[in-house]
CSV table of C-alpha atoms and ligand atoms in Angstrom, one decimal:
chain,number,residue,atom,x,y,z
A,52,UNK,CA,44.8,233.9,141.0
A,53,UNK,CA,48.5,234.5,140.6
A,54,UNK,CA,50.9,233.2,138.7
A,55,UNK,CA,52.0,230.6,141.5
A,56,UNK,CA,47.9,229.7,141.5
A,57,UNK,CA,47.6,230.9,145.0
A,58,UNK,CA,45.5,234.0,145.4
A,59,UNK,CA,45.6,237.2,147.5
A,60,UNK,CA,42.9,236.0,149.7
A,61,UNK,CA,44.9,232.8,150.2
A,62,UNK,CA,48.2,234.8,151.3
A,63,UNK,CA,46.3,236.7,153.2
A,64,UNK,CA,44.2,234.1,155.3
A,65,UNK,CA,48.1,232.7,155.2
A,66,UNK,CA,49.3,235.3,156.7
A,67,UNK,CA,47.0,237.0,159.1
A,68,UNK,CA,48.6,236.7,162.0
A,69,UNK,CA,52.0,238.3,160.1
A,70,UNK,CA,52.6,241.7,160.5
A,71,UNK,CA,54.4,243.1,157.2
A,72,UNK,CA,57.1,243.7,156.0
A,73,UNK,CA,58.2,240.0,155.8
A,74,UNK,CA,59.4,237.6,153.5
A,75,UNK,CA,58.2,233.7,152.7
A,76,UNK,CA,58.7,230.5,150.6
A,77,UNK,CA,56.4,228.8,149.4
A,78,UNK,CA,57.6,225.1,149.8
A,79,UNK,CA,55.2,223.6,147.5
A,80,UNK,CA,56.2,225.6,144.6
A,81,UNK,CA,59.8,225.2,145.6
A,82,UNK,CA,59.5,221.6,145.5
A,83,UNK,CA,57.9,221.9,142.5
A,84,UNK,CA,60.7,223.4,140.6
A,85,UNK,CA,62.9,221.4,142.9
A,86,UNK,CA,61.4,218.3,140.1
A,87,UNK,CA,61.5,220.1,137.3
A,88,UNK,CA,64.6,221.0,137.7
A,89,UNK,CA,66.3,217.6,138.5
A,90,UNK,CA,64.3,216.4,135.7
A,91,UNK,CA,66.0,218.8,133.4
A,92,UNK,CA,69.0,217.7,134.4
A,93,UNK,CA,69.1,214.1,133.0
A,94,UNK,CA,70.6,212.3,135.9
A,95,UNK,CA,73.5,213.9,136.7
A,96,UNK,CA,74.0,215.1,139.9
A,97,UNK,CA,73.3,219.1,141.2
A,98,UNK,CA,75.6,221.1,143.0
A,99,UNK,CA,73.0,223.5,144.7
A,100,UNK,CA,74.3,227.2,144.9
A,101,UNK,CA,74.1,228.5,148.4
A,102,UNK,CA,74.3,232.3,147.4
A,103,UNK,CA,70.8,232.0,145.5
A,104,UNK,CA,69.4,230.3,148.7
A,105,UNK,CA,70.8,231.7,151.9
A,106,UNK,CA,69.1,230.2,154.2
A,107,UNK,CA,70.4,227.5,156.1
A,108,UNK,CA,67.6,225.4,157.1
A,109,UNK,CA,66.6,225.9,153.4
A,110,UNK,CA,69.6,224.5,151.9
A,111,UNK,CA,69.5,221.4,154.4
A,112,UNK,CA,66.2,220.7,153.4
A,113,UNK,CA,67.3,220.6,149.7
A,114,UNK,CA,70.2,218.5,149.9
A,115,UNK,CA,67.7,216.3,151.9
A,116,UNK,CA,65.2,216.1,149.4
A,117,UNK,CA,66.5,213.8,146.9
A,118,UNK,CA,70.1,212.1,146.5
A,119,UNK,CA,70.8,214.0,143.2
A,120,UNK,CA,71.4,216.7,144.9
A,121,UNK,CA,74.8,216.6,146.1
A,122,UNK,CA,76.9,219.5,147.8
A,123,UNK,CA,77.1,222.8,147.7
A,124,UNK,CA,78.5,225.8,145.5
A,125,UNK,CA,79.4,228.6,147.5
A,126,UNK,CA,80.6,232.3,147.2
A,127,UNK,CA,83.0,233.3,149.7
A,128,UNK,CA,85.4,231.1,152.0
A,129,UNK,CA,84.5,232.3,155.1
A,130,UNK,CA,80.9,231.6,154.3
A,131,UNK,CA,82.7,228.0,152.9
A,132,UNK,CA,83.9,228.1,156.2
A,133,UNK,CA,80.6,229.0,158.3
A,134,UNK,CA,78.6,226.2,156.4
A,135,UNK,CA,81.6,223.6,156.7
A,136,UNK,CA,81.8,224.0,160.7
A,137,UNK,CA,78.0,223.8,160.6
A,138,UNK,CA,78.6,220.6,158.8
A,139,UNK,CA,78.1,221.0,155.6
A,140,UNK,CA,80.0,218.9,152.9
A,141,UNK,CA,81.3,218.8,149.6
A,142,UNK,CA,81.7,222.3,149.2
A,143,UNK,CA,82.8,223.8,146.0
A,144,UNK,CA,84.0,227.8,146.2
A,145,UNK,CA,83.0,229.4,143.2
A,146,UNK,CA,84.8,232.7,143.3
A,147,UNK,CA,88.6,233.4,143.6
A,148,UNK,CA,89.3,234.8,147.1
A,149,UNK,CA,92.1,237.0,148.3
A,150,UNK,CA,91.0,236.1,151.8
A,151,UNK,CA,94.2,235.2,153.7
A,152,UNK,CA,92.9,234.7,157.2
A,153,UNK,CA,90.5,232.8,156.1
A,154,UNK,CA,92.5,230.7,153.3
A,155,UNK,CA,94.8,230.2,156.7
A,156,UNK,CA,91.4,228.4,158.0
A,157,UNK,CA,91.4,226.5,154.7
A,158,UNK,CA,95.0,225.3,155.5
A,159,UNK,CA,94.1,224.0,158.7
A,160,UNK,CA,90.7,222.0,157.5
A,161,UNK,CA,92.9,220.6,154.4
A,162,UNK,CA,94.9,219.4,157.4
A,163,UNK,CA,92.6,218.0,158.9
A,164,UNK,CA,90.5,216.2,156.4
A,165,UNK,CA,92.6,216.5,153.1
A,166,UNK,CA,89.6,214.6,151.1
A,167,UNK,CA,86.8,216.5,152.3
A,168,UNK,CA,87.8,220.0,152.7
A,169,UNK,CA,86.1,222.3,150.5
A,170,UNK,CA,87.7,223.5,147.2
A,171,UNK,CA,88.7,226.8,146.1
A,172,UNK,CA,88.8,228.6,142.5
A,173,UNK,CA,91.6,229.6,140.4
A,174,UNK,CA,92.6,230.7,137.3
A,175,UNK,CA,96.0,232.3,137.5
A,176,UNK,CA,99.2,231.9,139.1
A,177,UNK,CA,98.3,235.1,141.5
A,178,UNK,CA,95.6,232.6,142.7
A,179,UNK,CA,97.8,229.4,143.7
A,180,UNK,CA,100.7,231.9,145.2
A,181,UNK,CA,98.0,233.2,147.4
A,182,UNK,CA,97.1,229.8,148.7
A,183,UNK,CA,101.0,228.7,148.9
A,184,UNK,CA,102.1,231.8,150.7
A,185,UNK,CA,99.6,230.6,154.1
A,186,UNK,CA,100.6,227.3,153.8
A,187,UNK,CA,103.3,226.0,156.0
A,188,UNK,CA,106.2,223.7,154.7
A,189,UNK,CA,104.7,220.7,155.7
A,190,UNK,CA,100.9,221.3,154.9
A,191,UNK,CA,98.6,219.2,153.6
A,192,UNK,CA,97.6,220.0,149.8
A,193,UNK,CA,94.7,222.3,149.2
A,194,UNK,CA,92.6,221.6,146.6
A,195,UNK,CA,91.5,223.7,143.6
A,196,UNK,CA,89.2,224.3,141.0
A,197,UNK,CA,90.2,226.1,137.6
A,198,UNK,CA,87.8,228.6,136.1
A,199,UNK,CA,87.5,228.1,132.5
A,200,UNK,CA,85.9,230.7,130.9
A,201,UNK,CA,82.6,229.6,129.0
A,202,UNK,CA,82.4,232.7,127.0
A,203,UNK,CA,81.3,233.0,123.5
A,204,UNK,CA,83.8,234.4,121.1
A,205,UNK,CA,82.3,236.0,118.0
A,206,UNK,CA,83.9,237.8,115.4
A,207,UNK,CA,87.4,236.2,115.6
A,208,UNK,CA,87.1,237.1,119.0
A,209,UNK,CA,86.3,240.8,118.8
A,210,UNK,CA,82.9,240.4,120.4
A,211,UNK,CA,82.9,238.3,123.8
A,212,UNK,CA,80.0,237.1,125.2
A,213,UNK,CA,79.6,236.2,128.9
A,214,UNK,CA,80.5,237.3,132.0
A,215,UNK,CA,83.6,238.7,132.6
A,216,UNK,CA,85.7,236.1,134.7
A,217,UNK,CA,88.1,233.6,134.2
A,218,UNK,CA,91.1,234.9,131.9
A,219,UNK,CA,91.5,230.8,131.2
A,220,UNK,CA,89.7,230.1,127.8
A,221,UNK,CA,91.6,228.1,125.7
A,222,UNK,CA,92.5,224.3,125.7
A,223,UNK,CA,96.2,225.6,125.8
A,224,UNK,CA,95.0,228.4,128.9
A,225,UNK,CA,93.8,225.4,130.8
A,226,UNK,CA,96.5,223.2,130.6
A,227,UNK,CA,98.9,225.6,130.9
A,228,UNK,CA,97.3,225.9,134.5
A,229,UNK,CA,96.8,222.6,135.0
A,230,UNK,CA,99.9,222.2,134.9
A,231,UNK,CA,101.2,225.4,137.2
A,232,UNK,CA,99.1,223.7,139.5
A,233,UNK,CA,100.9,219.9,139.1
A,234,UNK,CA,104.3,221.1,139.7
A,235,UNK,CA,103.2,222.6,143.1
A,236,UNK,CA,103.0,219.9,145.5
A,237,UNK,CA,100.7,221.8,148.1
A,238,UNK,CA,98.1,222.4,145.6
A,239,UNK,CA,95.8,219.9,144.1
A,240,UNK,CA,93.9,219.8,140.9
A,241,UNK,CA,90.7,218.3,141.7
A,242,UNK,CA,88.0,220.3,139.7
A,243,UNK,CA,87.1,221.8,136.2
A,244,UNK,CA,84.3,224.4,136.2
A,245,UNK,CA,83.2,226.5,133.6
A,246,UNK,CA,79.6,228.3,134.0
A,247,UNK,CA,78.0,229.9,131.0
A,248,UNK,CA,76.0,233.0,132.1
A,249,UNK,CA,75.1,234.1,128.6
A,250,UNK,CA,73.0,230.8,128.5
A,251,UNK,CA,71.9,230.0,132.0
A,252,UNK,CA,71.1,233.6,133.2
A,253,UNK,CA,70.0,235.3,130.5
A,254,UNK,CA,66.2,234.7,129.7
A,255,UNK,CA,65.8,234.5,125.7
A,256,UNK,CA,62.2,235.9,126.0
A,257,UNK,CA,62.4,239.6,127.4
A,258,UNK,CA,59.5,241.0,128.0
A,259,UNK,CA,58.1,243.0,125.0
A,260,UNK,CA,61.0,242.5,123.1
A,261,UNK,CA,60.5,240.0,120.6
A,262,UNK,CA,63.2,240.4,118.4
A,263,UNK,CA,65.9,240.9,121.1
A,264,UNK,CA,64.3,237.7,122.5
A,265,UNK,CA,65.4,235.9,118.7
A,266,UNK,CA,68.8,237.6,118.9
A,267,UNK,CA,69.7,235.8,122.6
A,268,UNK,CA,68.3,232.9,121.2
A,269,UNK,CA,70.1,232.4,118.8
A,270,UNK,CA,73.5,233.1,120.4
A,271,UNK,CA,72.5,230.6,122.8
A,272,UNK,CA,72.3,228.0,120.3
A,273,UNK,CA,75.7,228.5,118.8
A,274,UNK,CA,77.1,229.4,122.2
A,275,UNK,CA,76.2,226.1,123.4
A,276,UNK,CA,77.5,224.3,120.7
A,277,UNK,CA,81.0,225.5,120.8
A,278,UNK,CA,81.1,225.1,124.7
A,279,UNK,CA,80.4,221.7,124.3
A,280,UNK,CA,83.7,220.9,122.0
A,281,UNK,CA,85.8,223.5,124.3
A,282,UNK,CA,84.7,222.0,127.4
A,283,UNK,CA,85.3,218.4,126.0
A,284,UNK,CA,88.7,219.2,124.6
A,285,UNK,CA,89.4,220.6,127.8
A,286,UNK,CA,88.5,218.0,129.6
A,287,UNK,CA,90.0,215.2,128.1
A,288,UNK,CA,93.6,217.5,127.6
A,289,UNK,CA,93.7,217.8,130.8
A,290,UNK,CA,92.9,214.1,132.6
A,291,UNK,CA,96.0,213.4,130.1
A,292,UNK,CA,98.3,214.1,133.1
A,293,UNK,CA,95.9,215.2,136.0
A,294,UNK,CA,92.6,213.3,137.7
A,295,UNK,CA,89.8,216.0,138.1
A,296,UNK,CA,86.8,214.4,140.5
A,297,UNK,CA,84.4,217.0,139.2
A,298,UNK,CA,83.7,218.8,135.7
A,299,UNK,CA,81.0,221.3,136.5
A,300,UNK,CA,78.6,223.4,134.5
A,301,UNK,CA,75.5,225.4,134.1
A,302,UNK,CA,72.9,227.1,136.6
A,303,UNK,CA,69.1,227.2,136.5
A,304,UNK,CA,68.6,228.5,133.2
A,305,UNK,CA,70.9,225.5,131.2
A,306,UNK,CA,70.5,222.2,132.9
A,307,UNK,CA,69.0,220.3,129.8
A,308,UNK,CA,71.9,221.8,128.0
A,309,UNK,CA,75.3,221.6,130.4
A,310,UNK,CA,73.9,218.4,131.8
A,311,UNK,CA,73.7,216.7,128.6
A,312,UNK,CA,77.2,217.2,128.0
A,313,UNK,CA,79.4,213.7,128.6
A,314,UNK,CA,82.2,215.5,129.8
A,315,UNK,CA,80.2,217.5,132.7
A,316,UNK,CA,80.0,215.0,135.7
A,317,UNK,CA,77.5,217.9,137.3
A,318,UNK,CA,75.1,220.4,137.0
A,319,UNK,CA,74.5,223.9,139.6
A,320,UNK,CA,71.3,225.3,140.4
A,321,UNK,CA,69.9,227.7,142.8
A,322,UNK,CA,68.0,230.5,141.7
A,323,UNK,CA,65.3,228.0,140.3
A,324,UNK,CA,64.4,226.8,144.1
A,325,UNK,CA,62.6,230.6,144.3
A,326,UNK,CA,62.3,231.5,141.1
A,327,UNK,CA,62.6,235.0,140.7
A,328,UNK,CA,61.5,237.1,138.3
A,329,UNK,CA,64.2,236.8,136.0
A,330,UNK,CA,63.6,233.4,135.6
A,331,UNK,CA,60.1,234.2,134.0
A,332,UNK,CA,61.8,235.2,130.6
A,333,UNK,CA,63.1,231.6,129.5
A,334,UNK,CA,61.6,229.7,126.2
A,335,UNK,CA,63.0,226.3,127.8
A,336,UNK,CA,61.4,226.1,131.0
A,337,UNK,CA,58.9,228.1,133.3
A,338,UNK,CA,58.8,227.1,137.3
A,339,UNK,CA,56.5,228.8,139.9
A,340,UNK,CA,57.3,231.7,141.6
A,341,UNK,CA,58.2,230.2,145.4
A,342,UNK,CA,59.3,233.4,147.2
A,343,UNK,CA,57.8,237.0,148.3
A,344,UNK,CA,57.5,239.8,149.7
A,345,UNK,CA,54.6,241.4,151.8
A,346,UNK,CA,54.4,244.6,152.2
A,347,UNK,CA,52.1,247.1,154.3
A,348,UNK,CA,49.7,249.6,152.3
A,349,UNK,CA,50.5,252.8,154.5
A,350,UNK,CA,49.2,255.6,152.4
A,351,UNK,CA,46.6,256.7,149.8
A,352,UNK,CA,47.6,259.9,148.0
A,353,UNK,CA,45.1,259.6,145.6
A,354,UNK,CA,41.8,257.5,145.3
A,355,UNK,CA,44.2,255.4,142.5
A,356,UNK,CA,47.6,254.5,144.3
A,357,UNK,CA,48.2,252.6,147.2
A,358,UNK,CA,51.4,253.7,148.7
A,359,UNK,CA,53.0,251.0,150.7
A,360,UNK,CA,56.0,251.1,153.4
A,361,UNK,CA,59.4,250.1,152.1
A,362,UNK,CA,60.0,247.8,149.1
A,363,UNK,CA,63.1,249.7,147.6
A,364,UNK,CA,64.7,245.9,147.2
A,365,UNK,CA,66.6,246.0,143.7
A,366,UNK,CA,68.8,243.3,142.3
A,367,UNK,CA,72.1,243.5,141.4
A,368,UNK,CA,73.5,243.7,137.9
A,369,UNK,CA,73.3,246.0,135.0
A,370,UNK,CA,70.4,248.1,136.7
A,371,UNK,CA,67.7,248.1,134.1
A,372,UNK,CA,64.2,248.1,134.9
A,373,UNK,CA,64.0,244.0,135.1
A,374,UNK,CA,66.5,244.8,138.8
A,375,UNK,CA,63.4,246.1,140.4
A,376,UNK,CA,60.7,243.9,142.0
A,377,UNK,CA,57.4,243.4,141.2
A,378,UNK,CA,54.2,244.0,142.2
A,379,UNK,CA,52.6,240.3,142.1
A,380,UNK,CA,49.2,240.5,144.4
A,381,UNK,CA,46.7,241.2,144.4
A,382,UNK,CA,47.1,240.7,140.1
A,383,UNK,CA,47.4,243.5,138.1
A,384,UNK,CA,49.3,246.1,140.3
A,385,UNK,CA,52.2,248.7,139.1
A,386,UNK,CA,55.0,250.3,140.1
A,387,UNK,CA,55.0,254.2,139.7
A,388,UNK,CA,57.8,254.8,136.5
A,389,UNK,CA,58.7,257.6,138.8
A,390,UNK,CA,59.7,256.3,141.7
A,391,UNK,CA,59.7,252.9,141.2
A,392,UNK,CA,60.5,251.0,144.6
A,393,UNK,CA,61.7,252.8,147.2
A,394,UNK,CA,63.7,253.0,150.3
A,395,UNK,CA,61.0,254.1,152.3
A,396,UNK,CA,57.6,253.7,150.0
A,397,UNK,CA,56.5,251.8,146.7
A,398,UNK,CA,53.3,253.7,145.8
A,399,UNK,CA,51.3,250.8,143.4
A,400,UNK,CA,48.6,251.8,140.9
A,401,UNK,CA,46.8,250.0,138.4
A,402,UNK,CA,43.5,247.7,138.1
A,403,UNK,CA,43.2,246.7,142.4
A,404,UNK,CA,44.8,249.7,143.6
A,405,UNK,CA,41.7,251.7,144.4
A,406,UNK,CA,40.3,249.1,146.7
A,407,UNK,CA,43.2,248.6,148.4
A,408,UNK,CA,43.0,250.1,151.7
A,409,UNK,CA,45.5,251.2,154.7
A,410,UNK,CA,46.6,248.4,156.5
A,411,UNK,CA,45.9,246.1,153.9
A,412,UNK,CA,49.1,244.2,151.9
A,413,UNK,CA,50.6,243.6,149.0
A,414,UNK,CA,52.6,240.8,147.8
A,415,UNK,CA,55.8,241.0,145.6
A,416,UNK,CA,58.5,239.1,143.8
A,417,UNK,CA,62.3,239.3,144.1
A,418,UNK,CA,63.8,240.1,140.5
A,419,UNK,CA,66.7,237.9,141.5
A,420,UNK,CA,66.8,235.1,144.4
A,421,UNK,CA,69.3,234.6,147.2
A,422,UNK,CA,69.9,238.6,147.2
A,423,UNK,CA,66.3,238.8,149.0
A,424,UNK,CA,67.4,237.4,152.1
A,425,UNK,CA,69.7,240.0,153.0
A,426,UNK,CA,66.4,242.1,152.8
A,427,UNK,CA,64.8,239.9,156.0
A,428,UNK,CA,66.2,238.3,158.8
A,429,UNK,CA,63.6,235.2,158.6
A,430,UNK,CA,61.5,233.4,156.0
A,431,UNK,CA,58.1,232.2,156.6
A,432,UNK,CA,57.5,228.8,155.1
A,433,UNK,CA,54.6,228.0,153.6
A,434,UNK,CA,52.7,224.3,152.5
A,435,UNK,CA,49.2,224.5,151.7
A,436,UNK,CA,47.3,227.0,153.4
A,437,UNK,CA,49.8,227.1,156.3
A,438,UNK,CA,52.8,228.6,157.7
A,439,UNK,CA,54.7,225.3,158.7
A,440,UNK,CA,58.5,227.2,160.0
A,441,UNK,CA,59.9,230.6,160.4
A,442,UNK,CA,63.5,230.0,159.5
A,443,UNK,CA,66.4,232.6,159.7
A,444,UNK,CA,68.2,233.9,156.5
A,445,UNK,CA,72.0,234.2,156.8
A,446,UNK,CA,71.1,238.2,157.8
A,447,UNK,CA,68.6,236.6,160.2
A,448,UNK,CA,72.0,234.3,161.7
A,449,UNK,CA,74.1,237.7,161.6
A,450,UNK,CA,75.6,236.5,158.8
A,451,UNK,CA,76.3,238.7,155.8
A,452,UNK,CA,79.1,237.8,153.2
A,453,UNK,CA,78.4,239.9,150.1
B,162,PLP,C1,79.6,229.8,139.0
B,162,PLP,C2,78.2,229.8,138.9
B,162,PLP,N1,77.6,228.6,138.6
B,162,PLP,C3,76.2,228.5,138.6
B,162,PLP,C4,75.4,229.6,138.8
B,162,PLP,C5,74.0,229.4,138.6
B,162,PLP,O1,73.2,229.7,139.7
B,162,PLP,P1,71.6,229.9,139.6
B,162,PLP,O2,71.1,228.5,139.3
B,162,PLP,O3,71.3,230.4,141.0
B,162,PLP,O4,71.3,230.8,138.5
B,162,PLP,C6,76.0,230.9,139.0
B,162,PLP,C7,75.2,232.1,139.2
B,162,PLP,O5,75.6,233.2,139.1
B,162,PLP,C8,77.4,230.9,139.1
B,162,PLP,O6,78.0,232.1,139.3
């Protein structure tokens, strides 16, 4: 049995009619994590993040599921743009854009539905200019989100902590936007959000590295705590002079935490629908891995290794080891340190790999989750012991953003 508690035997009665490489989602488990997750999130709503999904028919079936879910964050406009003309609503850009064709789309949605069109993220004048300069004179107002940086400053600020985004970190930062965007009439402050990566993507229990494990930990703790005041100073300077609809927080690996917070109104999650490896490492939680891979045994250059055809998938990021995928069945499988997984082979060793013959396959796991369906065109989805859909990716619709 694997770690989802379905077994090689069962993929591959599964998938027998499948030829390899290909890529599935197992809906049970995803549904499974789907309650876990909203659990952890105390009531308030979840913003689900497309980029950590992909999939259309995925991400319908999501917001779907349950009411809690509501809208979408996204990570480019014209993808904002492809999912909006596809009908897709209450969509919240996550990443600044210097897009100007398709902010000039933007223009013409705001038009059109002022109240509905999706919002974009800024946190600096360059931003709103870029918006005002493909706005005509008589435009409807765009709305926007600022950035606020939920970094952890230690050591009077010597050591930062978190990804490196917003520039806007401060109570005065924020206003001081806030109200760079209020004196421009064609922009309009609708948003706060402020995601903490060193808390909701960083797992505080590596593998094998028990004391590092302590260290994030701990960070976490006091991280959390000051983002809480910040955000809530924030939040309340701010609606001093300006409404914002939405204060928005967290990602699968800090619901119970951002959601919890009074002056969040809601949560984001995506990753936690597949759960990808990365998502194994976390004290607060564990879900069940949702989504694979399946790849072809091709080769046996010794009696011990079984060499199979592709795999070379890595995840984005700092490129240590945890990027690359892993071997998940048959149990007990290994990638080579030398070649790890690569463009054209994986060769596999350990414990099953001498009964593992050509033509048999191998199941893996994504180290991160949206970024494996730019590997595969369709996902084959699975409840009990049956494919129910093949649905495409965003590859598999032609569509590749990032
Ligand atoms: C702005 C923002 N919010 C939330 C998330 C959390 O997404 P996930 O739940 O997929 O980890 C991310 C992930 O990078 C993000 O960039």
């Amino acid at each position: 049995m694997g770690v989802s508690g379905r077994s090689h035997a069962e993929l591959e009665a599964i998938f027998e009619e499948v030829e390899a490489p290909f890529a599935f989602v197992d809906l049970d488990a995803m549904w499974s994590n789907s309650g876990a997750m909203l659990g952890r999130a105390g009531g308030k709503p979840i913003r689900v993040a497309s980029k950590s999904v992909r999939c259309r028919a995925l991400l319908e079936r999501i917001l779907a599921r349950d009411e809690r879910y509501r809208g979408l964050m996204t990570f480019t406009l014209p993808e904002t743009l492809w999912l909006a003309e596809a009908g897709f609503e209450n969509l919240l850009l996550a990443y600044p854009t210097a897009d100007t064709a398709a902010l000039g789309e933007l223009a013409l949605r705001s038009v059109a539905n002022p109240e509905g069109a999706p919002i974009v993220m800024v946190d600096c004048t360059a931003h709103l200019e870029a918006i005002e300069s493909v706005l005509g004179a008589g435009a409807a107002p765009v709305r926007v989100c600022i950035d606020l940086d939920a970094g952890w400053w230690a050591a009077g600020g010597r050591l930062k902590i978190g990804p490196k985004r917003s520039p806007v970190h401060t109570v005065e930062d924020a206003v001081s936007l806030a109200q760079e965007i209020e004196r421009r009439p064609q922009l309009k402050l609708a948003a706060l959000m402020a995601y903490e990566g060193q808390i909701a993507g960083v797992g505080d229990r590596p593998p094998g590295r028990r004391l590092r494990g302590r260290a994030i930990a701990a960070m976490q703790r006091r991280s959390a705590t000051e983002l809480a005041a910040r955000r809530a100073a924030v939040v309340a300077a701010i609606r001093e002079f300006a409404e914002l609809e939405i204060v928005n927080g967290g990602g699968t690996g800090s619901l119970e935490l951002t959601g919890a917070e009074e002056a969040v109104t809601e949560v984001t999650a995506g990753s936690g629908f597949y759960a990808p490896t990365l998502f194994d490492a976390y004290s607060r939680f564990s879900l069940t891995p949702a989504a694979g891979f399946a790849l072809s045994v091709v080769r046996k250059p010794s009696p011990g290794v079984a060499t199979a055809l592709g795999g070379g998938y890595l995840a984005s990021g700092s490129g240590d080891a945890a990027r690359l995928p892993s071997p998940w069945l048959p149990e007990g499988l290994e990638l080579d340190p030398e070649e790890g997984a690569g463009e054209v082979q994986t060769p596999l060793s350990g414990k099953p790999a001498p009964e593992l013959r050509i033509g048999d396959r191998v199941y893996m796991r994504h180290a991160k989750a949206g970024e494996l369906c730019e590997r595969f065109d369709a996902l084959h989805l699975v409840e009990g012991d049956e494919i129910v859909d093949v649905v495409p990716t965003y590859r598999g619709e032609g569509r590749t953003f990032l």
